[in-house]
Coordinates of C-alpha atoms in Angstrom, one line a residue:
X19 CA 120.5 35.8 166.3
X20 CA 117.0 36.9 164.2
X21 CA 117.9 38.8 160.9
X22 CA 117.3 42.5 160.7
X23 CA 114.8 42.3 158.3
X24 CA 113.4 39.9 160.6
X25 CA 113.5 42.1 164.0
X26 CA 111.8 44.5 161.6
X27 CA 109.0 42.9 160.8
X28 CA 108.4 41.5 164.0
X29 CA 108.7 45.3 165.5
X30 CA 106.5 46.8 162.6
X31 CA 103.7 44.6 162.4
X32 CA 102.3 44.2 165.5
X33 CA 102.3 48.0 165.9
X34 CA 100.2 48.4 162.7
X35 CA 97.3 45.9 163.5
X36 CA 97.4 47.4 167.4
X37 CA 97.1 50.9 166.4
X38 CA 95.3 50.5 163.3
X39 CA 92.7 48.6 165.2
X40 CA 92.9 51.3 168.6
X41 CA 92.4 54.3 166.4
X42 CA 90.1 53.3 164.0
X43 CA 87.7 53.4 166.7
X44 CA 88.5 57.2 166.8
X45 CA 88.1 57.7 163.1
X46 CA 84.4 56.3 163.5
X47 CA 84.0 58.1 167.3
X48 CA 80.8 60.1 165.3
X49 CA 79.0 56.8 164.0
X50 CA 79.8 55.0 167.1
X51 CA 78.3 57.2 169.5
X52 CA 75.0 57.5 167.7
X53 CA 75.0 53.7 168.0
X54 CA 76.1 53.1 171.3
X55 CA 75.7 56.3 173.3
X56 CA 72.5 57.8 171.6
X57 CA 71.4 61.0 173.0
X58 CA 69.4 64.2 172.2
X59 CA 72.4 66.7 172.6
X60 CA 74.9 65.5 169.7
X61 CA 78.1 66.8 172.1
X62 CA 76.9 64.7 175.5
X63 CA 76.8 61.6 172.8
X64 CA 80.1 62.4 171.1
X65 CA 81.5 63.2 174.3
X66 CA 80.4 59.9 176.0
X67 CA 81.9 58.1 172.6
X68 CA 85.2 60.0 173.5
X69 CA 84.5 58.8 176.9
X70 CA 85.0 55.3 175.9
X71 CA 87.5 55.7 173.8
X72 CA 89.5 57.2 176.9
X73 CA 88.9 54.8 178.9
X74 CA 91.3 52.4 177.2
X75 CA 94.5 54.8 177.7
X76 CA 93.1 54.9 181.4
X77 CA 94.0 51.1 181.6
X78 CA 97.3 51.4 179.5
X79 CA 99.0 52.0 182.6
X80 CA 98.3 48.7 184.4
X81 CA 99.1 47.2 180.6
X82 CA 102.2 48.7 181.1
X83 CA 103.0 47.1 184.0
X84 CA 101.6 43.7 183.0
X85 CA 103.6 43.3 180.2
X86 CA 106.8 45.5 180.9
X87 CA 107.1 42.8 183.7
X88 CA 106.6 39.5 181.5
X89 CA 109.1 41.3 179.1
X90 CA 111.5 42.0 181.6
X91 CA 110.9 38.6 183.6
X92 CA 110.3 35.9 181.1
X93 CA 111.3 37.7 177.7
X94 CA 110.5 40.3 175.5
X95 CA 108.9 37.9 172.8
X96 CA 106.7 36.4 174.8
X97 CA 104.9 39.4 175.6
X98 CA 104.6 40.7 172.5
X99 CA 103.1 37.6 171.5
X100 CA 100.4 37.9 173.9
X101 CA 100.5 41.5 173.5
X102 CA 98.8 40.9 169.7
X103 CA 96.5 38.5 170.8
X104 CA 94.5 40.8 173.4
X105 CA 94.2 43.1 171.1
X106 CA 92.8 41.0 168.0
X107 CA 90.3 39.1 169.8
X108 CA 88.5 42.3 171.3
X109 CA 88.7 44.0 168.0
X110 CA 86.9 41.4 166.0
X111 CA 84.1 41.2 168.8
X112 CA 83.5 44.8 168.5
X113 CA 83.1 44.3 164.7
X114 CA 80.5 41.8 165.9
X115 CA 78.6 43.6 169.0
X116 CA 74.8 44.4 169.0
X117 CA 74.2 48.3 168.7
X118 CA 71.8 50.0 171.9
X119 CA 68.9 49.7 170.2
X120 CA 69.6 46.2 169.9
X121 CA 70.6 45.0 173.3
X122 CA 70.2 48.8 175.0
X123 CA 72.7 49.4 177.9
X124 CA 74.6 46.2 177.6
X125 CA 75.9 47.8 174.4
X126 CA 77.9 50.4 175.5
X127 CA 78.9 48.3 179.0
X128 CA 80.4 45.6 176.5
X129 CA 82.5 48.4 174.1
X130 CA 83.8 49.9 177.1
X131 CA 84.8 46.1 178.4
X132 CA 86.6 45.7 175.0
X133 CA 88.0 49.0 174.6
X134 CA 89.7 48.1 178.6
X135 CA 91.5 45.2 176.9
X136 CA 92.7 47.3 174.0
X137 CA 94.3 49.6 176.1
X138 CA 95.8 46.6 178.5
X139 CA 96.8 45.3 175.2
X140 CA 98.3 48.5 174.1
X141 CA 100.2 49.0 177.4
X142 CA 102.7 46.6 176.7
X143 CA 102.7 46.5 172.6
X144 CA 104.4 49.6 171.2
X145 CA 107.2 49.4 174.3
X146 CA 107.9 46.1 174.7
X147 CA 108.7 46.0 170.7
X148 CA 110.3 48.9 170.6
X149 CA 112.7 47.4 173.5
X150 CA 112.9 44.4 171.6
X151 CA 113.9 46.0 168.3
X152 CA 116.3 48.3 169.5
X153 CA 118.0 45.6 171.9
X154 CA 118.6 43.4 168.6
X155 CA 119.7 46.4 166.5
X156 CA 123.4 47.4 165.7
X157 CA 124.6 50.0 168.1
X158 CA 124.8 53.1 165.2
X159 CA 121.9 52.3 164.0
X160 CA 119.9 52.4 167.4
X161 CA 117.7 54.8 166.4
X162 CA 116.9 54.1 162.9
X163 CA 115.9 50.5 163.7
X164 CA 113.8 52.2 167.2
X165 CA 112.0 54.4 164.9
X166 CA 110.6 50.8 162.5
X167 CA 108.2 50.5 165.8
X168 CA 106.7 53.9 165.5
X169 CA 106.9 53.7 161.4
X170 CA 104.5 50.8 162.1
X171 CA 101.9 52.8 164.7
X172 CA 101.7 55.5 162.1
X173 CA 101.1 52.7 159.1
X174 CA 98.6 51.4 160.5
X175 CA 96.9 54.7 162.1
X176 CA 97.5 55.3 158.2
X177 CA 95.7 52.8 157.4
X178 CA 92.8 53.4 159.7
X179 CA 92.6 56.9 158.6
X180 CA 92.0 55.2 154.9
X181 CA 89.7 52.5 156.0
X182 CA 87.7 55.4 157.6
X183 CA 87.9 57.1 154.6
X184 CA 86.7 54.3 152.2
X185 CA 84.0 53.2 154.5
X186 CA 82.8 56.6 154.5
X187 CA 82.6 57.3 151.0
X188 CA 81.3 53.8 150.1
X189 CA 78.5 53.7 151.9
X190 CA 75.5 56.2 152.1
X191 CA 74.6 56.8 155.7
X192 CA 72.4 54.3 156.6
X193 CA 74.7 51.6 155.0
X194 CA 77.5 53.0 157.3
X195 CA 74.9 53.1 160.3
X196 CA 73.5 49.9 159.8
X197 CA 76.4 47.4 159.2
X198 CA 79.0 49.1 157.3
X199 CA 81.7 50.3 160.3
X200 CA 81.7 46.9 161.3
X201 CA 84.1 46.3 158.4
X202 CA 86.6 47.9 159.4
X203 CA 87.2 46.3 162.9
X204 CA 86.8 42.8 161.2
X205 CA 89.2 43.5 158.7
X206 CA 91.9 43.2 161.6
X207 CA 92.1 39.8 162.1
X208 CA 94.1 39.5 158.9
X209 CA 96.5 41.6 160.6
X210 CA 96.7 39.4 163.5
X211 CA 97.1 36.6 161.7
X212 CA 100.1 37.9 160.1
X213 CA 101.6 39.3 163.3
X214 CA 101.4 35.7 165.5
X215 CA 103.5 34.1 162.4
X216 CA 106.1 36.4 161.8
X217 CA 106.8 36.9 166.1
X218 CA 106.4 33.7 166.5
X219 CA 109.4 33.2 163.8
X220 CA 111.7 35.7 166.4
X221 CA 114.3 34.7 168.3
X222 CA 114.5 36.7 171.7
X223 CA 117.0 39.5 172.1
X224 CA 120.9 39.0 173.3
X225 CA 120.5 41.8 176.1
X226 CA 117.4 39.3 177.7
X227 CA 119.1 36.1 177.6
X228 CA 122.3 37.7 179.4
X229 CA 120.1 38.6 181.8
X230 CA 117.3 36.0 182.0
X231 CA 118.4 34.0 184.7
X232 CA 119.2 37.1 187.3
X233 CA 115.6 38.6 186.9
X234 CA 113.7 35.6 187.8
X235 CA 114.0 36.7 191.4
X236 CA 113.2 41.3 190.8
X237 CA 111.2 43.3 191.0
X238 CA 111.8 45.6 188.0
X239 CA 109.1 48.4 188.6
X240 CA 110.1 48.5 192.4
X241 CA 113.8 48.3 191.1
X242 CA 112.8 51.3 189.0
X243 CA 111.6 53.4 191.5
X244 CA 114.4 53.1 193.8
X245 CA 117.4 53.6 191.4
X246 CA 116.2 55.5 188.3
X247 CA 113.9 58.3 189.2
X248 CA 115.0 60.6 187.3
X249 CA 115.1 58.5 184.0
X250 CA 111.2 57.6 184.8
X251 CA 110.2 61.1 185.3
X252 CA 112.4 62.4 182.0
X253 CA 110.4 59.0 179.8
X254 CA 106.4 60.5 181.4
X255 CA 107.7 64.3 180.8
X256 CA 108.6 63.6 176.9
X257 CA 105.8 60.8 176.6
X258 CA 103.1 63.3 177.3
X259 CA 104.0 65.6 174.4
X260 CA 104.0 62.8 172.5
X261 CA 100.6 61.6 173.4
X262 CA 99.3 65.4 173.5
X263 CA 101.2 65.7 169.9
X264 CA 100.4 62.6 168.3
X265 CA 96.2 61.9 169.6
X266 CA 95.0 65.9 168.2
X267 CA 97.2 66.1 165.0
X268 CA 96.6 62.9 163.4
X269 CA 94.0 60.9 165.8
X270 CA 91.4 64.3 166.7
X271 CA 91.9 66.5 163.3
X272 CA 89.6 64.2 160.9
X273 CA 86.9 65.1 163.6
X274 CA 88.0 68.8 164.0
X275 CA 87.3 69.3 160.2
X276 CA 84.2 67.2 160.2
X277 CA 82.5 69.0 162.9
X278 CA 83.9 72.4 163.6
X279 CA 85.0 73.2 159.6
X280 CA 82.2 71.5 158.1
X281 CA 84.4 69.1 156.1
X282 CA 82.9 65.9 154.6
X283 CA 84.0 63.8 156.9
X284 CA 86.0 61.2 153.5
X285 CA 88.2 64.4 152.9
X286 CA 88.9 64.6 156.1
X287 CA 90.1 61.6 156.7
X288 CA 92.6 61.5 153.3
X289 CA 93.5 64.9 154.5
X290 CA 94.7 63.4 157.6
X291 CA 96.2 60.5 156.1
X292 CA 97.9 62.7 153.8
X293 CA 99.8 63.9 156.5
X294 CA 100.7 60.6 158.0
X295 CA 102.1 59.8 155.0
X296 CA 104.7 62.6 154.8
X297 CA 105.5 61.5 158.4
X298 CA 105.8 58.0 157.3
X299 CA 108.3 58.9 154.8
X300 CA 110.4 61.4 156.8
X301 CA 110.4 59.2 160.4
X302 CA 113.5 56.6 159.3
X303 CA 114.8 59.8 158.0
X304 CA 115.3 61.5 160.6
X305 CA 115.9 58.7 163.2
X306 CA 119.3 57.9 160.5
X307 CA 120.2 61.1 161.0
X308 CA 120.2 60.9 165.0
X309 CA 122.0 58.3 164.8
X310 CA 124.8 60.6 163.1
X311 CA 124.3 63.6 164.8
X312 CA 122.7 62.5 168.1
X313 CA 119.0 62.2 169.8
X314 CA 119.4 65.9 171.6
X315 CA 119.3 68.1 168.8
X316 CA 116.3 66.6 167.3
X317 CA 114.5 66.9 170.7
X318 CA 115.7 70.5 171.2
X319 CA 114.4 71.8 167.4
X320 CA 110.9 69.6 167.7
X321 CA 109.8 71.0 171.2
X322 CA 110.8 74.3 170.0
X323 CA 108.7 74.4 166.6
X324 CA 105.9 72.8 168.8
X325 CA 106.3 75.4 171.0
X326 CA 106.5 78.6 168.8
X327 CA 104.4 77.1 165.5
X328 CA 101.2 75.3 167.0
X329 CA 98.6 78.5 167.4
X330 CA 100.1 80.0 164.0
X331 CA 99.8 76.8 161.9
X332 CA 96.0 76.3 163.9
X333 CA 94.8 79.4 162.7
X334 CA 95.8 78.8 159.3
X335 CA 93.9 75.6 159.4
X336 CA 91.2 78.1 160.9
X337 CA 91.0 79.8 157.0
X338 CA 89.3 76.6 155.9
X339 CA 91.0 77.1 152.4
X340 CA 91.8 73.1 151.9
X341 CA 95.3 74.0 150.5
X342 CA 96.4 75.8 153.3
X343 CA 94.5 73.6 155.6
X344 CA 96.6 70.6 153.7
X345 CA 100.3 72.5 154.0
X346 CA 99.4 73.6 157.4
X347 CA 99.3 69.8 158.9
X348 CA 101.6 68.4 156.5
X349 CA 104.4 71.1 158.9
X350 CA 103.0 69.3 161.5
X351 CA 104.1 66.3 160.3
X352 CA 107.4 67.6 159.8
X353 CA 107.7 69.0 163.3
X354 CA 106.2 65.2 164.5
X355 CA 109.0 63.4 162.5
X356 CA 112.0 65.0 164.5
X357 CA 110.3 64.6 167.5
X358 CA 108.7 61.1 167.4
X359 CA 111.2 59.4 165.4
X360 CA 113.9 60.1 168.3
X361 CA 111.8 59.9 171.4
X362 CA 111.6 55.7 171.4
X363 CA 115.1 55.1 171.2
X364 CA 116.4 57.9 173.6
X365 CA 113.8 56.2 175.4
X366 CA 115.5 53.2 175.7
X367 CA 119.0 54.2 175.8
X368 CA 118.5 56.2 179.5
X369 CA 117.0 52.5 181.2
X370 CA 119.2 49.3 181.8
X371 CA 118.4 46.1 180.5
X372 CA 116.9 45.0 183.6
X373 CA 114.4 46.9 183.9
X374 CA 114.1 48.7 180.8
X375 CA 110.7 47.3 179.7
X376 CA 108.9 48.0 183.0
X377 CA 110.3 51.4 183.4
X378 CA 110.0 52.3 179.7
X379 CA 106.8 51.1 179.3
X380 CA 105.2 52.6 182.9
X381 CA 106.5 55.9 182.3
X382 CA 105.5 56.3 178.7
X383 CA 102.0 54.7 179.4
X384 CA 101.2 57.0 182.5
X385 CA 101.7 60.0 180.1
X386 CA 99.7 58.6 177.3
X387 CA 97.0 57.6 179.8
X388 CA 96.7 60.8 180.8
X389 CA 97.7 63.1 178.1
X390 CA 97.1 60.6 175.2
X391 CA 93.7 59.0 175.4
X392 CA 91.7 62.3 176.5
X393 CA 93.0 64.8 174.3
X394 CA 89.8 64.2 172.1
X395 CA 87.8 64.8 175.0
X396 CA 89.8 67.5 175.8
X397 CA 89.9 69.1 173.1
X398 CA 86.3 69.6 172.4
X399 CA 85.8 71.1 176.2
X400 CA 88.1 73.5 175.5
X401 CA 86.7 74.3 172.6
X402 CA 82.8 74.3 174.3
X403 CA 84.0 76.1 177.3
X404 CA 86.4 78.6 175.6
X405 CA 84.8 79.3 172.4
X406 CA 88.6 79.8 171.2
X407 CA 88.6 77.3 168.1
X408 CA 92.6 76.8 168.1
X409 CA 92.6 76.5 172.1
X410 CA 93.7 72.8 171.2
X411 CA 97.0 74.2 169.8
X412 CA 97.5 76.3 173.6
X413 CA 96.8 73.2 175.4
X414 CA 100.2 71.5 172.6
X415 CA 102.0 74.7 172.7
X416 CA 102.4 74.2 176.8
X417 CA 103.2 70.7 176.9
X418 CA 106.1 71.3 174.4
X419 CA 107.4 74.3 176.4
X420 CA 107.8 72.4 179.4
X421 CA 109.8 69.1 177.2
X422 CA 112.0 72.2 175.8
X423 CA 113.0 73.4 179.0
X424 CA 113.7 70.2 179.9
X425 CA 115.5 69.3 177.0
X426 CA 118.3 72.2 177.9
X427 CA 119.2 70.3 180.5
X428 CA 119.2 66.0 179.7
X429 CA 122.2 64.6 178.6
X430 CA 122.7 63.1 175.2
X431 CA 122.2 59.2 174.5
X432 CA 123.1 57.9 171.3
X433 CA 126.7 56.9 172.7
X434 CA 125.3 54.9 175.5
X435 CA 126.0 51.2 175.8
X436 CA 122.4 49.3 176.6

């Protein structure tokens, strides 16, 4: 059996090279679509940039399936494996692609291409290791060792937030505009590197090899479907808020205070990753203490602060005074730590083994597809259309009402065998 520290690593690394390298794209959405979606009306290009970077959670769906079925069918290392690799490769090219006034429409055809393997890529990634961690981990410490996978998305969001950050104060303008952003995205075949070794170094999981032989011949999403409907509808329900949650307060907010407060856009981005690292800090925290005091009550106080707190803590944001603005996300943070460091591993707890990657990893994926990838879009329609400058923090408010209703009513998980 692989050593904890081990499993860990393995869980934590590819999570921080596949988000780093998804969401940097976001931190950089401005540059970008001045580059590769140039236009006279500065919203249609942002907008189109957005576009694109949707477009990848569109295709984290069929990911999902992709991989949740190699995990379930031929092992859970394997497809993490391969997991790390589509999204390296894709990254680095991007770091290497011809702008639109280079090459003209073949520019933004070919960053959409790569953005579609991202999101296959991403499909299967945070899941499938999240699976894979938890199936190794001791049973009371389910949820600490679940919450290493999501410790490792925020990292390397984190770490995006900062490379965005440096690149932008680094470099004048035309620097940035002229070769500068490509940096970033070519700075994330180091992480790949490292990733392939350590998973590579991991044995597969006890709960897959019982099983191994008996799979070879299901269907695991079909299998899903028929026998655990419920559990798939609970795992899109809570994945939403956490794609709604997770995409506007620490993937959208550098661009909120760039554009709408007027922020220099390096502020913004340490202001943001400011936050994440409170989050970082309190997510193993509070997934310890679930595993003392069960998942429910977590999920019962988050969706309730989420709930009640989201237009209150938005307007203060609203003040533009950068303390306030800086305690204001930093209890968002707080509210995200109870709520994101439980949901993986409560998560995996409500499937079986034999088809808890598929079903785990549709169901959260159709959510983030949805909910996930287009709340940057979305939330600069609502704020065209409405004029309402917190109507972001309506649009979170309502999705956590709707997971605290249903969160009355779920039973709790920590005990479960899996």
């Amino acid at each position: 059996m692989a050593s904890n520290k081990n499993v860990a690593f393995s869980g934590m690394v590819g999570n921080i090279l596949e988000w780093y390298d998804f969401t940097l794209y976001g931190y950089l959405a401005v540059i970008l679509s001045q580059l590769f979606f140039p236009s006279e009306n500065e919203t249609v290009s942002l907008l189109a940039s957005f576009g694109a970077f949707a477009v990848g959670f569109f295709f984290r769906p069929l990911g999902s399936v992709l991989f949740g079925y190699i995990g379930d069918k031929y092992g859970r290392k394997k497809a993490l494996i391969l997991s790390i690799f589509l999204m390296a490769i894709p990254t680095f090219l991007i770091g290497l692609l011809p702008t639109y006034q280079q090459i003209g429409i073949l520019a933004p055809i070919l960053l959409t291409f790569f953005r579609i393997l991202q999101g296959l890529s991403t499909g299967g990634e945070y899941t499938t290791s999240v699976t894979f961690v938890v199936e190794h981990a001791p049973k009371d410490r389910r949820g600490f060792f679940g919450s290493i996978n999501l410790l490792g998305a925020v990292i390397g969001i984190m770490f995006g937030s900062l490379m965005g950050a440096f690149l932008t104060s680094t470099f004048d303008k035309e620097t940035l505009l002229d070769w500068g952003w490509r940096v970033g995205f070519l700075f994330g075949i180091v992480l790949a590197i490292v990733g392939m070794y350590i998973r590579k170094n991991t044995s597969e999981t006890p709960e897959f090899l019982a099983i191994e032989e008996e799979n070879k011949t299901k269907n695991p999403l079909l299998k899903t479907f028929i026998h655990h409907p419920k559990e798939f509808l609970i795992a899109i329900i809570y994945s939403s808020l956490q794609g709604v949650a997770f995409f506007l307060l620490f993937v959208y907010m550098p661009t909120f205070y760039s554009k709408v407060l007027k922020i220099e856009m390096s502020k913004a981005l340490f202001i943001n990753s400011f936050a994440m690292f409170v989050l970082i800090i309190l997510i193993p925290v509070m997934a310890h203490l679930s595993d003392k005091y069960g998942r429910k009550p977590f999920l019962l106080a988050s969706t309730f602060l989420y709930s009640a707190a989201s237009v209150f803590l938005f307007k203060a944001i609203l003040s533009g005074d950068i303390r306030i603005i800086v305690m204001s996300h930093v209890a968002f943070a707080v509210i995200s730590s109870l709520f994101m460091s439980i949901l993986p591993t409560f998560l995996v707890e409500n499937f079986p083994p034999d088809v808890r990657n598929t079903a785990f990893s549709v169901g959260y994926n159709i959510s983030l597809g949805i909910f996930g990838g287009t709340v940057p879009m979305v939330a600069t329609l609502l704020i065209q259309k409405t004029g309402i400058l917190y109507s972001p923090a309506v649009y979170l408010s309502a999705v956590a009402f709707i997971c605290f209703l249903t969160t009355l009513f779920i039973k709790e998980s920590f005990k479960n065998e899996i």
